[in-house]
mmCIF file of C-alpha atoms in Angstrom:
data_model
loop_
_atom_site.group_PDB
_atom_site.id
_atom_site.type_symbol
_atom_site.label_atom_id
_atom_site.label_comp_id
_atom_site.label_asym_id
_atom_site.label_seq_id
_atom_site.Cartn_x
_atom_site.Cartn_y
_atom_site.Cartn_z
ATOM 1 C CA UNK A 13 127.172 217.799 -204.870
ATOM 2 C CA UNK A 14 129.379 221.074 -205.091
ATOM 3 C CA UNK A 15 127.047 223.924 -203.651
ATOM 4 C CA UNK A 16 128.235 227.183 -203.518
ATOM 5 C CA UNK A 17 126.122 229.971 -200.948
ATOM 6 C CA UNK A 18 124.750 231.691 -203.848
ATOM 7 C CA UNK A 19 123.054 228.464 -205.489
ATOM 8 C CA UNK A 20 122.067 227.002 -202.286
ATOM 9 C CA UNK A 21 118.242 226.208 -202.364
ATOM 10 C CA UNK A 22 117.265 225.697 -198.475
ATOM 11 C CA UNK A 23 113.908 225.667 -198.479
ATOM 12 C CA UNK A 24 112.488 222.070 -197.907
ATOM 13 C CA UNK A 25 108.942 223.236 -198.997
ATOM 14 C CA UNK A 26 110.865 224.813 -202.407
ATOM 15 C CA UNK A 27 112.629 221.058 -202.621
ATOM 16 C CA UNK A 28 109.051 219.070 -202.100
ATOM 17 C CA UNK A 29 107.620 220.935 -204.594
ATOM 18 C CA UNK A 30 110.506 219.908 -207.148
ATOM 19 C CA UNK A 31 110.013 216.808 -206.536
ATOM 20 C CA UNK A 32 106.802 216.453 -206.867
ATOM 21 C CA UNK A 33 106.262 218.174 -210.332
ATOM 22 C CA UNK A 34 109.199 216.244 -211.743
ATOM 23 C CA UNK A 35 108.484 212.949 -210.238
ATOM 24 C CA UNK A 36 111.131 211.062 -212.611
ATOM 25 C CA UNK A 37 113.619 210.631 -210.314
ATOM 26 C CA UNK A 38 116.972 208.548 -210.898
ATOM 27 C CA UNK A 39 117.731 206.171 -208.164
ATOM 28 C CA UNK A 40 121.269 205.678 -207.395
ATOM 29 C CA UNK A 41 122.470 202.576 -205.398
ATOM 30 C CA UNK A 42 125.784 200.973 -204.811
ATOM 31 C CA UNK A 43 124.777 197.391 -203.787
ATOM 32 C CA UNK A 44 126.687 193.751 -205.097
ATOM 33 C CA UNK A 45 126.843 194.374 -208.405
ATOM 34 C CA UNK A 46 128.351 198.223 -207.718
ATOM 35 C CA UNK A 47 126.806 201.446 -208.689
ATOM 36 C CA UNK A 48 123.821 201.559 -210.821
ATOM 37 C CA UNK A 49 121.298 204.071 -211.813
ATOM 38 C CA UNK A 50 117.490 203.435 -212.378
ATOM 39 C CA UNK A 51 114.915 206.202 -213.696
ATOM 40 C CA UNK A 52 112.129 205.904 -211.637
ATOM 41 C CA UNK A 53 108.514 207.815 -211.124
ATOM 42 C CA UNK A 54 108.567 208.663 -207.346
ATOM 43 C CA UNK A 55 105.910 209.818 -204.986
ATOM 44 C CA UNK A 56 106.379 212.202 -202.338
ATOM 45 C CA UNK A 57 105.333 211.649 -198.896
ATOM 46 C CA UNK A 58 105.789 214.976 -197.120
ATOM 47 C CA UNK A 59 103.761 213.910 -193.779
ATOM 48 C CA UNK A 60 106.392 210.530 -192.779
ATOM 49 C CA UNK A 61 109.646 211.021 -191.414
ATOM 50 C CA UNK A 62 111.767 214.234 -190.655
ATOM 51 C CA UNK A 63 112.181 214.635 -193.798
ATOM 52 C CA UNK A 64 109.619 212.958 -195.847
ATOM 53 C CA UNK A 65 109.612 209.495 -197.837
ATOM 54 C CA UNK A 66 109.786 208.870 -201.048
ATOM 55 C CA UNK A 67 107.838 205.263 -202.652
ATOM 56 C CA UNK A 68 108.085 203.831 -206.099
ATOM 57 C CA UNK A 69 107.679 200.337 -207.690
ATOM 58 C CA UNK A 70 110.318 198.415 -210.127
ATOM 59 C CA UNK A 71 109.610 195.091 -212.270
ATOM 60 C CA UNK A 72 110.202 192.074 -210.597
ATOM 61 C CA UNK A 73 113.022 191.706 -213.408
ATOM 62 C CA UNK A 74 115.222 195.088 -212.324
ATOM 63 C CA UNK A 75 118.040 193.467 -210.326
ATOM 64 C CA UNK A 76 117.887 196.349 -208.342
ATOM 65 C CA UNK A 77 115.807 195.226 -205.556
ATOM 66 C CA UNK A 78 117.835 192.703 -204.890
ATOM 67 C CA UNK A 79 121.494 194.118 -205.636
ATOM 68 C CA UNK A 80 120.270 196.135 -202.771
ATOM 69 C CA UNK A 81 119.131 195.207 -198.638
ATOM 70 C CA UNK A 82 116.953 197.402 -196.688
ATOM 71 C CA UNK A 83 118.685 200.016 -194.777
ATOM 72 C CA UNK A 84 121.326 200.148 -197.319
ATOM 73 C CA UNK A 85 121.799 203.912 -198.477
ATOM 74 C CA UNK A 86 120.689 205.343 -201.700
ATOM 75 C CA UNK A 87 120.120 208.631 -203.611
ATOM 76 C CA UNK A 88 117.686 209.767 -205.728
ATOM 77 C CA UNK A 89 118.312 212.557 -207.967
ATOM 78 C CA UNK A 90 115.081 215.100 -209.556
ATOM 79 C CA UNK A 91 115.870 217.713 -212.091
ATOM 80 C CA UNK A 92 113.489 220.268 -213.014
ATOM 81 C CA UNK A 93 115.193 221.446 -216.082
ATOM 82 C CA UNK A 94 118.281 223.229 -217.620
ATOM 83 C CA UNK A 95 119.571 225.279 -219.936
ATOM 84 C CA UNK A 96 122.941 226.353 -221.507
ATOM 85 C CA UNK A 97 123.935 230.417 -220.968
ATOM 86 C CA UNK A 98 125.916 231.844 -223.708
ATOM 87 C CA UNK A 99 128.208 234.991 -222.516
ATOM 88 C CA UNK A 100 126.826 237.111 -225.690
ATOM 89 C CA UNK A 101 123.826 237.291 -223.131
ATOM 90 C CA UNK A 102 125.207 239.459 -220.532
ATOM 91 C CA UNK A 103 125.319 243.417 -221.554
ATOM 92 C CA UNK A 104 128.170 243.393 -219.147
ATOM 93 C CA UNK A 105 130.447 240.989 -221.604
ATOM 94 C CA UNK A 106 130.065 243.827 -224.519
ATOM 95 C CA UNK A 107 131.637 246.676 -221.917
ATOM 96 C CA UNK A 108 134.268 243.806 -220.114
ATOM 97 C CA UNK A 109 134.279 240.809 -222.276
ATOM 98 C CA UNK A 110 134.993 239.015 -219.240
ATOM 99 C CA UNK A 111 132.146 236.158 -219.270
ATOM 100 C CA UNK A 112 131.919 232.629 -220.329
ATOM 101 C CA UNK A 113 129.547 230.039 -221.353
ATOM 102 C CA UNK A 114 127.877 228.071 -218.199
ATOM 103 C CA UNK A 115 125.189 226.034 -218.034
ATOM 104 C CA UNK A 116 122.136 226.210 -215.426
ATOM 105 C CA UNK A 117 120.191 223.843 -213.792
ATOM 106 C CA UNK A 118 117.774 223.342 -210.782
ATOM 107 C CA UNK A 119 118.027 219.681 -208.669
ATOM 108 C CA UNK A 120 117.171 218.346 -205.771
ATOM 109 C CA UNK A 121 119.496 215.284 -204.003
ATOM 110 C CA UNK A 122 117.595 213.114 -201.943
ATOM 111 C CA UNK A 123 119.581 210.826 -199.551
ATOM 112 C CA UNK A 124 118.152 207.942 -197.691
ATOM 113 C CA UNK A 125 117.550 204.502 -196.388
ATOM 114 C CA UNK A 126 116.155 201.945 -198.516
ATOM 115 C CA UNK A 127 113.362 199.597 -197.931
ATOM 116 C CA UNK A 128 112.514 196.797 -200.193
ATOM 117 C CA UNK A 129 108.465 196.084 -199.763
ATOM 118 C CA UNK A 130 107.979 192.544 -202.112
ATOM 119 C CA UNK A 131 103.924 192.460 -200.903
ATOM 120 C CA UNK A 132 101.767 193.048 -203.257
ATOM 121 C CA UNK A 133 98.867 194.610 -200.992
ATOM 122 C CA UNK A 134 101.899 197.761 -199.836
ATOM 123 C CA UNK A 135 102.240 197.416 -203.957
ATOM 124 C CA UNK A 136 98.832 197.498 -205.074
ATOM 125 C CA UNK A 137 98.113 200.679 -202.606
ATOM 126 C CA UNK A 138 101.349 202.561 -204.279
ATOM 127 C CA UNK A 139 100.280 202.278 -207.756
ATOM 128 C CA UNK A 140 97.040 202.801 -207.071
ATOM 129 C CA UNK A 141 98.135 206.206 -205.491
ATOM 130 C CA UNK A 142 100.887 207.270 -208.289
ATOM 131 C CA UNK A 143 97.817 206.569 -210.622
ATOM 132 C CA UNK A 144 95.350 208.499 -209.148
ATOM 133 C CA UNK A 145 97.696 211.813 -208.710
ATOM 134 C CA UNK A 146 98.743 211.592 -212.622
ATOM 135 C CA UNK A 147 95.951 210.972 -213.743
ATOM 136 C CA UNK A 148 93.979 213.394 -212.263
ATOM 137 C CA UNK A 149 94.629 215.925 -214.450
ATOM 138 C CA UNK A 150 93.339 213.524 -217.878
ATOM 139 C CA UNK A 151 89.596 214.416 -218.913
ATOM 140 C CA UNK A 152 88.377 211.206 -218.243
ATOM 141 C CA UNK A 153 91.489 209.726 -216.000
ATOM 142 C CA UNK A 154 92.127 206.148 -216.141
ATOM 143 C CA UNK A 155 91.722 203.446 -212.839
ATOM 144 C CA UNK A 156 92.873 200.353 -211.982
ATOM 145 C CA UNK A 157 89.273 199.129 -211.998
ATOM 146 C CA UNK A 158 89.439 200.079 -215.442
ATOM 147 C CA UNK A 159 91.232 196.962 -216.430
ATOM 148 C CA UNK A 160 89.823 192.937 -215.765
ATOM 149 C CA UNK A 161 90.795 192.503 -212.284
ATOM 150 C CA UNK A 162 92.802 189.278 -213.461
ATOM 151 C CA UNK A 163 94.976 191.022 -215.417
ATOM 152 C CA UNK A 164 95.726 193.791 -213.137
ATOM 153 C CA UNK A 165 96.287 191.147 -210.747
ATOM 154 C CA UNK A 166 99.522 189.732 -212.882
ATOM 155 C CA UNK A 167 100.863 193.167 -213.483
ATOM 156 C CA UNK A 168 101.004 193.726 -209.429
ATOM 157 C CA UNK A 169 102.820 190.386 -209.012
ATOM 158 C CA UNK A 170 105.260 191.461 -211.562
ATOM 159 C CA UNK A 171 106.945 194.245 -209.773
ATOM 160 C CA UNK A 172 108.598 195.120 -206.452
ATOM 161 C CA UNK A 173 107.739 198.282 -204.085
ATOM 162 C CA UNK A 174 110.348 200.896 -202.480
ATOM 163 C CA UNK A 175 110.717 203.183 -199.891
ATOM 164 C CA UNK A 176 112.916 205.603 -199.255
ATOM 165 C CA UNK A 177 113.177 207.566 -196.121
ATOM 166 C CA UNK A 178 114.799 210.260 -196.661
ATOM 167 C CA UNK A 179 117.568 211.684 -194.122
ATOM 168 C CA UNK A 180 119.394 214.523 -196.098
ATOM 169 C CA UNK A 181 117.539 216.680 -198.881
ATOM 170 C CA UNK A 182 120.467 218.812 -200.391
ATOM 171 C CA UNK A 183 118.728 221.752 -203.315
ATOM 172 C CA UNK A 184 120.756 223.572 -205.457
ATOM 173 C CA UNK A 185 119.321 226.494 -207.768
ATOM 174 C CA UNK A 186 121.910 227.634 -210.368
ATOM 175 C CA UNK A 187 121.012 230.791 -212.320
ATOM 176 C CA UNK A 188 123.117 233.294 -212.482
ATOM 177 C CA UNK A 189 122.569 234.390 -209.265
ATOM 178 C CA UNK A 190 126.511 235.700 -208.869
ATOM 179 C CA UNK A 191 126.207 237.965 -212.048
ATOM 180 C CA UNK A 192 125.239 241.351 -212.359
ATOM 181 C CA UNK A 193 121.485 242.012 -212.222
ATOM 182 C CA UNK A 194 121.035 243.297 -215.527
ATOM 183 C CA UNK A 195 122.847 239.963 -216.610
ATOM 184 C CA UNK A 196 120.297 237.709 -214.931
ATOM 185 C CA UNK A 197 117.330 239.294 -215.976
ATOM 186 C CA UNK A 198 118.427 239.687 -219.774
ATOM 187 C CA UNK A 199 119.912 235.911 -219.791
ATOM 188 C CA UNK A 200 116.569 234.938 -218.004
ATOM 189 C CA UNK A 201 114.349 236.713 -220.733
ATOM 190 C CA UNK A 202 116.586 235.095 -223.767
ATOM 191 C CA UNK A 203 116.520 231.480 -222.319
ATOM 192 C CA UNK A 204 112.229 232.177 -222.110
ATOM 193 C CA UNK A 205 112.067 233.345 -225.757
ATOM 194 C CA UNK A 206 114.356 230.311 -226.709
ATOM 195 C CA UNK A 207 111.142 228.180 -225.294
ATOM 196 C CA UNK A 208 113.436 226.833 -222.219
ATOM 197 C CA UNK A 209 110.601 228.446 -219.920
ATOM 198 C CA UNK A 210 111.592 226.577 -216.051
ATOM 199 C CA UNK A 211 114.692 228.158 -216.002
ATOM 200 C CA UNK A 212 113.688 231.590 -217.787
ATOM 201 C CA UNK A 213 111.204 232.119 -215.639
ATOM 202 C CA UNK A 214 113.400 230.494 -212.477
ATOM 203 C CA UNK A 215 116.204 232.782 -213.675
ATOM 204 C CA UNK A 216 114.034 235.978 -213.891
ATOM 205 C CA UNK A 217 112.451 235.500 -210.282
ATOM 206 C CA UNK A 218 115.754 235.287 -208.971
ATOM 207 C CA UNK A 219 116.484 238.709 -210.656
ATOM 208 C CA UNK A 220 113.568 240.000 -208.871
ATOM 209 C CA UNK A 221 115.024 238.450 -205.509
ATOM 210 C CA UNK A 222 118.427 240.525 -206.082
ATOM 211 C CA UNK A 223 116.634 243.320 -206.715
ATOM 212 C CA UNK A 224 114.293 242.862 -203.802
ATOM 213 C CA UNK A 225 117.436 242.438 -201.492
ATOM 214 C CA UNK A 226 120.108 245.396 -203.085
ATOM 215 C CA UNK A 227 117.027 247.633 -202.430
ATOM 216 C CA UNK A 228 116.175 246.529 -198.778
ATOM 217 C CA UNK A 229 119.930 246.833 -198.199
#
């Protein structure tokens, strides 16, 4: 991924936190078959490895776990939203009229090495986690114990656990951040009204973080 200084996103805390309130992530591997791209629900496991692991859980029927061999490596893409930027949004294109239309985006690009966990205790104790953590938040939030243990049972046989340890977490924040202050902030604050609200509000913090640093300097 292209990363210029100014949309570099460094912070591995910043990065964790991506990922874990967009935990679709889309798994990329390039195994027998060649490349192939699965959308996946992750969950983030800060405290193992240097650099965290990530765990998930495919049906039995995805080719992927086998296209693939542990240790092979992988990457796993998160997005927490985007939004397109129309020039007629910078006051500085109605003195210069030298803007175009871009596009911005926040992502994080997880690299790693792939394990392929076919046990279905290692399985049982990842769903049972994902579960819990989503559906926390419900007003009366849904367990496995929920469902007859027989049929809960099947549904663990029928899929596949992975883990990915990751060894390279690359973030890249792009809003604006090499235009004019008064062209991030009034971008930012059209992109909010237009209901797009992670990257107004992403956009308008950066604003503040120029503004921060141009008066410290």
């Amino acid at each position: 991924m292209y990363v210029p200084a100014h949309f570099d996103e460094p912070s591995r805390e910043v990065l964790y936190q991506l990922i874990e309130k967009n935990a679709l992530g889309v798994l990329i591997t390039h195994g027998q078959s060649g490349l192939d791209a699965n959308h996946i629900p992750f969950e983030l496991d800060a405290s193992q490895g240097e650099n965290g692991t990530l765990r998930c859980h495919v049906a039995r029927n995805n080719p992927v776990w086998q296209d693939v061999a542990t240790g092979d490596e992988v990457l796993v893409v998160f997005r927490a939203g985007d939004a397109y930027i129309s020039p007629q949004w910078y006051p500085s294109k109605q003195e210069f009229h030298r803007q175009v239309p871009t596009w911005n985006y926040i992502v994080a690009h997880a690299y790693g090495r792939i394990t392929i966990h076919d046990d279905e205790r290692y399985v049982r104790r990842n769903v049972a986690k994902l579960t819990h953590r989503h559906e926390a938040a419900q007003a009366v939030p849904w367990k496995m114990g929920d469902a007859p243990r027989g049929f809960i049972d099947t549904m663990v046989k029928a899929i596949v656990g992975l883990e990915i340890e990751i060894t390279r977490l690359v973030g890249k924040a792009k809003l604006s951040q090499n235009k004019e202050l008064r062209d991030i902030r009034n971008a930012g604050e059209i992109v909010n009204a237009q209901g797009d609200h992670p990257i107004g509000q992403a956009m308008l913090a950066a604003a503040d973080r120029k503004s921060q640093g141009s008066r410290q300097a």
